[in-house]
PDB file of C-alpha atoms in Angstrom:
ATOM      1  CA  ALA A 166     -53.521 -17.916 -36.989  1.00  0.00           C
ATOM      2  CA  GLN A 167     -51.523 -20.436 -38.863  1.00  0.00           C
ATOM      3  CA  SER A 168     -49.354 -22.923 -37.037  1.00  0.00           C
ATOM      4  CA  VAL A 169     -47.216 -25.902 -37.927  1.00  0.00           C
ATOM      5  CA  THR A 170     -46.525 -28.820 -35.618  1.00  0.00           C
ATOM      6  CA  GLN A 171     -43.747 -31.308 -36.112  1.00  0.00           C
ATOM      7  CA  PRO A 172     -44.323 -33.671 -33.205  1.00  0.00           C
ATOM      8  CA  ASP A 173     -41.008 -35.504 -33.425  1.00  0.00           C
ATOM      9  CA  ALA A 174     -37.999 -33.413 -32.462  1.00  0.00           C
ATOM     10  CA  ARG A 175     -35.602 -36.260 -33.229  1.00  0.00           C
ATOM     11  CA  VAL A 176     -35.921 -39.376 -35.372  1.00  0.00           C
ATOM     12  CA  THR A 177     -33.327 -42.136 -35.762  1.00  0.00           C
ATOM     13  CA  VAL A 178     -33.591 -44.710 -38.528  1.00  0.00           C
ATOM     14  CA  SER A 179     -31.322 -47.334 -39.962  1.00  0.00           C
ATOM     15  CA  GLU A 180     -29.832 -46.882 -43.392  1.00  0.00           C
ATOM     16  CA  GLY A 181     -32.062 -48.495 -45.992  1.00  0.00           C
ATOM     17  CA  ALA A 182     -35.171 -48.252 -43.826  1.00  0.00           C
ATOM     18  CA  SER A 183     -38.236 -46.280 -44.771  1.00  0.00           C
ATOM     19  CA  LEU A 184     -38.927 -42.883 -43.267  1.00  0.00           C
ATOM     20  CA  GLN A 185     -41.908 -40.766 -42.361  1.00  0.00           C
ATOM     21  CA  LEU A 186     -41.575 -37.324 -40.797  1.00  0.00           C
ATOM     22  CA  ARG A 187     -44.826 -35.916 -39.546  1.00  0.00           C
ATOM     23  CA  CYS A 188     -46.227 -32.447 -40.087  1.00  0.00           C
ATOM     24  CA  LYS A 189     -49.616 -31.075 -39.122  1.00  0.00           C
ATOM     25  CA  TYR A 190     -50.756 -27.547 -39.794  1.00  0.00           C
ATOM     26  CA  SER A 191     -53.525 -25.306 -38.647  1.00  0.00           C
ATOM     27  CA  TYR A 192     -55.096 -23.148 -41.346  1.00  0.00           C
ATOM     28  CA  SER A 193     -58.679 -22.657 -42.398  1.00  0.00           C
ATOM     29  CA  GLY A 194     -58.109 -22.478 -46.145  1.00  0.00           C
ATOM     30  CA  THR A 195     -56.009 -24.521 -48.519  1.00  0.00           C
ATOM     31  CA  PRO A 196     -52.429 -23.645 -47.765  1.00  0.00           C
ATOM     32  CA  TYR A 197     -49.241 -23.751 -49.723  1.00  0.00           C
ATOM     33  CA  LEU A 198     -47.074 -26.409 -48.090  1.00  0.00           C
ATOM     34  CA  PHE A 199     -43.327 -26.921 -48.124  1.00  0.00           C
ATOM     35  CA  TRP A 200     -40.641 -29.184 -46.788  1.00  0.00           C
ATOM     36  CA  TYR A 201     -37.140 -27.777 -46.409  1.00  0.00           C
ATOM     37  CA  VAL A 202     -33.936 -29.547 -45.371  1.00  0.00           C
ATOM     38  CA  GLN A 203     -31.027 -28.025 -43.486  1.00  0.00           C
ATOM     39  CA  TYR A 204     -27.641 -29.718 -43.581  1.00  0.00           C
ATOM     40  CA  PRO A 205     -25.040 -28.801 -40.954  1.00  0.00           C
ATOM     41  CA  ARG A 206     -23.788 -25.227 -41.207  1.00  0.00           C
ATOM     42  CA  GLN A 207     -25.967 -24.527 -44.226  1.00  0.00           C
ATOM     43  CA  GLY A 208     -29.145 -22.658 -44.988  1.00  0.00           C
ATOM     44  CA  LEU A 209     -32.483 -24.299 -45.689  1.00  0.00           C
ATOM     45  CA  GLN A 210     -33.015 -25.877 -49.085  1.00  0.00           C
ATOM     46  CA  LEU A 211     -36.360 -26.709 -50.655  1.00  0.00           C
ATOM     47  CA  LEU A 212     -37.182 -30.414 -50.844  1.00  0.00           C
ATOM     48  CA  LEU A 213     -40.688 -30.170 -52.251  1.00  0.00           C
ATOM     49  CA  LYS A 214     -43.783 -28.018 -52.338  1.00  0.00           C
ATOM     50  CA  TYR A 215     -47.523 -28.417 -52.728  1.00  0.00           C
ATOM     51  CA  TYR A 216     -49.749 -25.756 -54.229  1.00  0.00           C
ATOM     52  CA  SER A 217     -52.681 -27.699 -55.690  1.00  0.00           C
ATOM     53  CA  GLY A 218     -53.579 -30.783 -57.728  1.00  0.00           C
ATOM     54  CA  ASP A 219     -52.217 -34.252 -57.047  1.00  0.00           C
ATOM     55  CA  PRO A 220     -51.928 -34.531 -53.273  1.00  0.00           C
ATOM     56  CA  VAL A 221     -48.771 -36.617 -53.542  1.00  0.00           C
ATOM     57  CA  VAL A 222     -45.825 -34.493 -54.557  1.00  0.00           C
ATOM     58  CA  GLN A 223     -42.379 -35.672 -55.487  1.00  0.00           C
ATOM     59  CA  GLY A 224     -39.257 -33.891 -54.403  1.00  0.00           C
ATOM     60  CA  VAL A 225     -35.539 -34.190 -54.730  1.00  0.00           C
ATOM     61  CA  ASN A 226     -33.484 -37.215 -53.674  1.00  0.00           C
ATOM     62  CA  GLY A 227     -36.465 -39.612 -53.591  1.00  0.00           C
ATOM     63  CA  PHE A 228     -38.540 -37.681 -51.060  1.00  0.00           C
ATOM     64  CA  GLU A 229     -42.273 -37.336 -51.411  1.00  0.00           C
ATOM     65  CA  ALA A 230     -45.084 -35.899 -49.309  1.00  0.00           C
ATOM     66  CA  GLU A 231     -48.820 -36.344 -49.218  1.00  0.00           C
ATOM     67  CA  PHE A 232     -51.307 -33.571 -48.522  1.00  0.00           C
ATOM     68  CA  ILE A 233     -54.283 -34.935 -46.590  1.00  0.00           C
ATOM     69  CA  LYS A 234     -56.733 -32.077 -46.157  1.00  0.00           C
ATOM     70  CA  SER A 235     -59.099 -33.967 -43.873  1.00  0.00           C
ATOM     71  CA  ASN A 236     -56.250 -34.573 -41.466  1.00  0.00           C
ATOM     72  CA  SER A 237     -54.469 -31.230 -41.970  1.00  0.00           C
ATOM     73  CA  SER A 238     -51.288 -33.151 -42.551  1.00  0.00           C
ATOM     74  CA  PHE A 239     -48.360 -33.054 -44.938  1.00  0.00           C
ATOM     75  CA  HIS A 240     -46.079 -35.917 -43.933  1.00  0.00           C
ATOM     76  CA  LEU A 241     -42.733 -36.422 -45.629  1.00  0.00           C
ATOM     77  CA  ARG A 242     -41.737 -39.916 -46.759  1.00  0.00           C
ATOM     78  CA  LYS A 243     -38.812 -41.733 -48.255  1.00  0.00           C
ATOM     79  CA  ALA A 244     -38.709 -45.402 -49.162  1.00  0.00           C
ATOM     80  CA  SER A 245     -35.058 -46.022 -48.321  1.00  0.00           C
ATOM     81  CA  VAL A 246     -32.890 -43.545 -46.433  1.00  0.00           C
ATOM     82  CA  HIS A 247     -29.193 -42.989 -46.938  1.00  0.00           C
ATOM     83  CA  TRP A 248     -26.668 -41.777 -44.367  1.00  0.00           C
ATOM     84  CA  SER A 249     -26.441 -38.501 -46.286  1.00  0.00           C
ATOM     85  CA  ASP A 250     -30.085 -37.802 -45.452  1.00  0.00           C
ATOM     86  CA  SER A 251     -29.073 -36.966 -41.886  1.00  0.00           C
ATOM     87  CA  ALA A 252     -30.178 -33.365 -41.435  1.00  0.00           C
ATOM     88  CA  VAL A 253     -32.897 -31.195 -39.929  1.00  0.00           C
ATOM     89  CA  TYR A 254     -36.189 -31.129 -41.801  1.00  0.00           C
ATOM     90  CA  PHE A 255     -38.641 -28.258 -41.596  1.00  0.00           C
ATOM     91  CA  CYS A 256     -42.260 -28.201 -42.621  1.00  0.00           C
ATOM     92  CA  ALA A 257     -43.663 -24.795 -43.574  1.00  0.00           C
ATOM     93  CA  VAL A 258     -47.035 -23.363 -44.557  1.00  0.00           C
ATOM     94  CA  SER A 259     -47.955 -20.212 -46.407  1.00  0.00           C
ATOM     95  CA  GLU A 260     -51.219 -18.506 -47.265  1.00  0.00           C
ATOM     96  CA  GLY A 261     -49.775 -17.675 -50.672  1.00  0.00           C
ATOM     97  CA  ASN A 262     -48.506 -14.313 -49.556  1.00  0.00           C
ATOM     98  CA  TYR A 263     -45.256 -13.282 -47.959  1.00  0.00           C
ATOM     99  CA  LYS A 264     -45.942 -14.968 -44.656  1.00  0.00           C
ATOM    100  CA  TYR A 265     -44.458 -18.374 -44.026  1.00  0.00           C
ATOM    101  CA  VAL A 266     -44.834 -20.285 -40.769  1.00  0.00           C
ATOM    102  CA  PHE A 267     -42.217 -22.902 -39.994  1.00  0.00           C
ATOM    103  CA  GLY A 268     -42.390 -25.878 -37.700  1.00  0.00           C
ATOM    104  CA  ALA A 269     -39.709 -26.379 -35.068  1.00  0.00           C
ATOM    105  CA  GLY A 270     -37.967 -28.967 -37.196  1.00  0.00           C
ATOM    106  CA  THR A 271     -37.186 -32.694 -36.938  1.00  0.00           C
ATOM    107  CA  ARG A 272     -33.591 -33.775 -36.617  1.00  0.00           C
ATOM    108  CA  LEU A 273     -33.048 -36.978 -38.589  1.00  0.00           C
ATOM    109  CA  LYS A 274     -30.162 -39.275 -37.806  1.00  0.00           C
ATOM    110  CA  VAL A 275     -29.451 -42.193 -40.121  1.00  0.00           C
ATOM    111  CA  ILE A 276     -27.381 -44.940 -38.578  1.00  0.00           C
ATOM    112  CA  ALA A 277     -25.512 -47.802 -40.197  1.00  0.00           C
TER     113      ALA A 277
ATOM    114  CA  ASP B 103     -25.763 -18.984 -60.243  1.00  0.00           C
ATOM    115  CA  MET B 104     -28.718 -18.600 -57.849  1.00  0.00           C
ATOM    116  CA  LYS B 105     -27.224 -17.692 -54.542  1.00  0.00           C
ATOM    117  CA  VAL B 106     -27.922 -15.823 -51.339  1.00  0.00           C
ATOM    118  CA  THR B 107     -24.746 -14.740 -49.595  1.00  0.00           C
ATOM    119  CA  GLN B 108     -24.499 -13.688 -45.969  1.00  0.00           C
ATOM    120  CA  MET B 109     -21.645 -11.883 -44.252  1.00  0.00           C
ATOM    121  CA  PRO B 110     -20.193 -12.402 -41.773  1.00  0.00           C
ATOM    122  CA  ARG B 111     -20.810 -16.077 -41.120  1.00  0.00           C
ATOM    123  CA  TYR B 112     -19.688 -15.840 -37.511  1.00  0.00           C
ATOM    124  CA  LEU B 113     -19.619 -12.812 -35.237  1.00  0.00           C
ATOM    125  CA  ILE B 114     -18.926 -12.243 -31.558  1.00  0.00           C
ATOM    126  CA  LYS B 115     -19.961  -8.949 -29.990  1.00  0.00           C
ATOM    127  CA  ARG B 116     -20.244  -7.503 -26.515  1.00  0.00           C
ATOM    128  CA  MET B 117     -23.560  -6.359 -25.103  1.00  0.00           C
ATOM    129  CA  GLY B 118     -24.270  -2.805 -26.204  1.00  0.00           C
ATOM    130  CA  GLU B 119     -22.211  -2.943 -29.375  1.00  0.00           C
ATOM    131  CA  ASN B 120     -23.774  -2.391 -32.780  1.00  0.00           C
ATOM    132  CA  VAL B 121     -24.128  -5.274 -35.213  1.00  0.00           C
ATOM    133  CA  LEU B 122     -24.448  -5.225 -38.993  1.00  0.00           C
ATOM    134  CA  LEU B 123     -25.410  -8.390 -40.846  1.00  0.00           C
ATOM    135  CA  GLU B 124     -25.380  -8.202 -44.602  1.00  0.00           C
ATOM    136  CA  CYS B 125     -27.143 -10.231 -47.240  1.00  0.00           C
ATOM    137  CA  GLY B 126     -26.867 -10.244 -51.006  1.00  0.00           C
ATOM    138  CA  GLN B 127     -28.695 -12.143 -53.737  1.00  0.00           C
ATOM    139  CA  ASP B 128     -27.932 -12.466 -57.426  1.00  0.00           C
ATOM    140  CA  MET B 129     -31.412 -13.419 -58.647  1.00  0.00           C
ATOM    141  CA  SER B 130     -33.047  -9.969 -58.795  1.00  0.00           C
ATOM    142  CA  HIS B 131     -35.671 -11.198 -56.368  1.00  0.00           C
ATOM    143  CA  GLU B 132     -38.129  -8.568 -55.195  1.00  0.00           C
ATOM    144  CA  THR B 133     -38.765  -9.947 -51.751  1.00  0.00           C
ATOM    145  CA  MET B 134     -36.173 -10.525 -49.059  1.00  0.00           C
ATOM    146  CA  TYR B 135     -36.460 -11.670 -45.479  1.00  0.00           C
ATOM    147  CA  TRP B 136     -34.546 -11.849 -42.227  1.00  0.00           C
ATOM    148  CA  TYR B 137     -35.263 -14.748 -39.885  1.00  0.00           C
ATOM    149  CA  ARG B 138     -33.674 -15.909 -36.684  1.00  0.00           C
ATOM    150  CA  GLN B 139     -33.366 -19.551 -35.739  1.00  0.00           C
ATOM    151  CA  ASP B 140     -33.290 -20.719 -32.148  1.00  0.00           C
ATOM    152  CA  PRO B 141     -33.275 -24.335 -30.946  1.00  0.00           C
ATOM    153  CA  GLY B 142     -36.770 -25.799 -30.748  1.00  0.00           C
ATOM    154  CA  LEU B 143     -38.394 -22.699 -32.193  1.00  0.00           C
ATOM    155  CA  GLY B 144     -37.942 -23.072 -35.912  1.00  0.00           C
ATOM    156  CA  LEU B 145     -37.553 -19.842 -37.860  1.00  0.00           C
ATOM    157  CA  GLN B 146     -39.055 -16.573 -36.701  1.00  0.00           C
ATOM    158  CA  LEU B 147     -39.597 -13.696 -39.116  1.00  0.00           C
ATOM    159  CA  ILE B 148     -37.895 -10.458 -38.115  1.00  0.00           C
ATOM    160  CA  TYR B 149     -38.425  -8.241 -41.167  1.00  0.00           C
ATOM    161  CA  ILE B 150     -39.548  -8.531 -44.737  1.00  0.00           C
ATOM    162  CA  SER B 151     -38.643  -6.267 -47.619  1.00  0.00           C
ATOM    163  CA  TYR B 152     -40.907  -6.063 -50.661  1.00  0.00           C
ATOM    164  CA  ASP B 153     -38.383  -4.055 -52.665  1.00  0.00           C
ATOM    165  CA  VAL B 154     -36.010  -1.105 -52.291  1.00  0.00           C
ATOM    166  CA  ASP B 155     -37.018   1.077 -49.317  1.00  0.00           C
ATOM    167  CA  SER B 156     -40.208  -0.933 -48.790  1.00  0.00           C
ATOM    168  CA  ASN B 157     -39.831  -2.838 -45.557  1.00  0.00           C
ATOM    169  CA  SER B 158     -42.284  -4.259 -43.061  1.00  0.00           C
ATOM    170  CA  GLU B 159     -42.042  -5.688 -39.581  1.00  0.00           C
ATOM    171  CA  GLY B 160     -42.342  -9.402 -39.122  1.00  0.00           C
ATOM    172  CA  ASP B 161     -43.268 -11.254 -35.976  1.00  0.00           C
ATOM    173  CA  ILE B 162     -40.291 -10.259 -33.788  1.00  0.00           C
ATOM    174  CA  PRO B 163     -38.962  -6.875 -34.981  1.00  0.00           C
ATOM    175  CA  LYS B 164     -38.135  -5.401 -31.576  1.00  0.00           C
ATOM    176  CA  GLY B 165     -34.460  -4.566 -31.248  1.00  0.00           C
ATOM    177  CA  TYR B 166     -33.799  -4.800 -34.991  1.00  0.00           C
ATOM    178  CA  ARG B 167     -33.931  -2.547 -38.005  1.00  0.00           C
ATOM    179  CA  VAL B 168     -33.246  -3.123 -41.659  1.00  0.00           C
ATOM    180  CA  SER B 169     -32.044  -1.302 -44.711  1.00  0.00           C
ATOM    181  CA  ARG B 170     -32.589  -2.040 -48.387  1.00  0.00           C
ATOM    182  CA  LYS B 171     -31.118   0.531 -50.738  1.00  0.00           C
ATOM    183  CA  LYS B 172     -30.488  -1.835 -53.631  1.00  0.00           C
ATOM    184  CA  ARG B 173     -32.683  -4.710 -54.734  1.00  0.00           C
ATOM    185  CA  GLU B 174     -29.880  -7.228 -54.353  1.00  0.00           C
ATOM    186  CA  HIS B 175     -28.808  -6.171 -50.880  1.00  0.00           C
ATOM    187  CA  PHE B 176     -30.617  -6.338 -47.519  1.00  0.00           C
ATOM    188  CA  SER B 177     -29.024  -5.484 -44.178  1.00  0.00           C
ATOM    189  CA  LEU B 178     -30.049  -6.297 -40.623  1.00  0.00           C
ATOM    190  CA  ILE B 179     -28.894  -3.895 -37.925  1.00  0.00           C
ATOM    191  CA  LEU B 180     -28.864  -4.376 -34.206  1.00  0.00           C
ATOM    192  CA  ASP B 181     -28.355  -1.116 -32.347  1.00  0.00           C
ATOM    193  CA  SER B 182     -26.920  -1.955 -28.943  1.00  0.00           C
ATOM    194  CA  ALA B 183     -26.988  -5.734 -29.057  1.00  0.00           C
ATOM    195  CA  LYS B 184     -28.417  -7.738 -26.185  1.00  0.00           C
ATOM    196  CA  THR B 185     -27.447 -11.195 -24.982  1.00  0.00           C
ATOM    197  CA  ASN B 186     -30.878 -12.564 -25.920  1.00  0.00           C
ATOM    198  CA  GLN B 187     -30.119 -11.679 -29.532  1.00  0.00           C
ATOM    199  CA  THR B 188     -27.560 -14.464 -29.623  1.00  0.00           C
ATOM    200  CA  SER B 189     -28.873 -16.626 -32.435  1.00  0.00           C
ATOM    201  CA  VAL B 190     -28.381 -17.791 -35.986  1.00  0.00           C
ATOM    202  CA  TYR B 191     -29.741 -15.309 -38.490  1.00  0.00           C
ATOM    203  CA  PHE B 192     -30.886 -16.320 -41.937  1.00  0.00           C
ATOM    204  CA  CYS B 193     -31.529 -14.143 -44.922  1.00  0.00           C
ATOM    205  CA  ALA B 194     -33.857 -15.414 -47.629  1.00  0.00           C
ATOM    206  CA  SER B 195     -35.275 -14.184 -50.895  1.00  0.00           C
ATOM    207  CA  SER B 196     -38.181 -15.050 -53.160  1.00  0.00           C
ATOM    208  CA  LEU B 197     -39.059 -14.031 -56.689  1.00  0.00           C
ATOM    209  CA  SER B 198     -42.109 -12.073 -55.640  1.00  0.00           C
ATOM    210  CA  ILE B 199     -44.392 -11.720 -52.682  1.00  0.00           C
ATOM    211  CA  ASN B 200     -46.833 -14.265 -54.082  1.00  0.00           C
ATOM    212  CA  THR B 201     -44.355 -16.845 -55.273  1.00  0.00           C
ATOM    213  CA  GLY B 202     -43.492 -19.775 -53.103  1.00  0.00           C
ATOM    214  CA  GLN B 203     -40.077 -21.114 -52.362  1.00  0.00           C
ATOM    215  CA  LEU B 204     -37.602 -19.212 -50.325  1.00  0.00           C
ATOM    216  CA  TYR B 205     -33.918 -19.213 -51.160  1.00  0.00           C
ATOM    217  CA  PHE B 206     -31.805 -19.111 -48.028  1.00  0.00           C
ATOM    218  CA  GLY B 207     -28.321 -17.966 -47.226  1.00  0.00           C
ATOM    219  CA  GLU B 208     -26.020 -20.113 -45.107  1.00  0.00           C
ATOM    220  CA  GLY B 209     -26.697 -18.158 -41.947  1.00  0.00           C
ATOM    221  CA  SER B 210     -24.820 -15.782 -39.673  1.00  0.00           C
ATOM    222  CA  LYS B 211     -24.129 -17.023 -36.174  1.00  0.00           C
ATOM    223  CA  LEU B 212     -24.129 -14.093 -33.747  1.00  0.00           C
ATOM    224  CA  THR B 213     -22.933 -14.412 -30.175  1.00  0.00           C
ATOM    225  CA  VAL B 214     -23.526 -11.474 -27.842  1.00  0.00           C
ATOM    226  CA  LEU B 215     -21.487 -11.657 -24.630  1.00  0.00           C
TER     227      LEU B 215
END
């Protein structure tokens, strides 16, 4: 069965610092991979997705993620965070059908 | 405008009462979902609907049922709510069953006393 692990429940970084949020998945094939962001009192919004091709994918607001098959990872990165990036970030995996498996989420706090 | 709308946003019910959560989308998406979100657990799939009157259980369907009579509308029903159904419920839609990216509503926070 598929699973997604986000090992860091909470991450605090200073504004302007770089960011990496970790995601590891368990799936025997090549999955479809997603990062979603949830701002307070809102639904999840897609940041970026990976289906195939270039393992580094660009998303909105300067976010990117790298698919490393050998490590079963899809970490999210940003070069310089802004206070408005404070939110909960979810990694998700799909087999390409209806079924999506979500990680438990990482709550990001950006401090001045 | 691509939007998934959930009503109500907040709801307080007593144990044993019936609950109706409604979801609408304006994108003519075939596939719609109901998830619940609990702290530390991410999102858990309750039901999926492939189209009108074509629904399937997700991972945690017990205590819930759904109705989809129009493509743009998907309802979640709790008959005789329980306190452990206190949660935030999210509706989502996608263009088709094989197309990535889910579009989420803003959530419905249900408290069962």
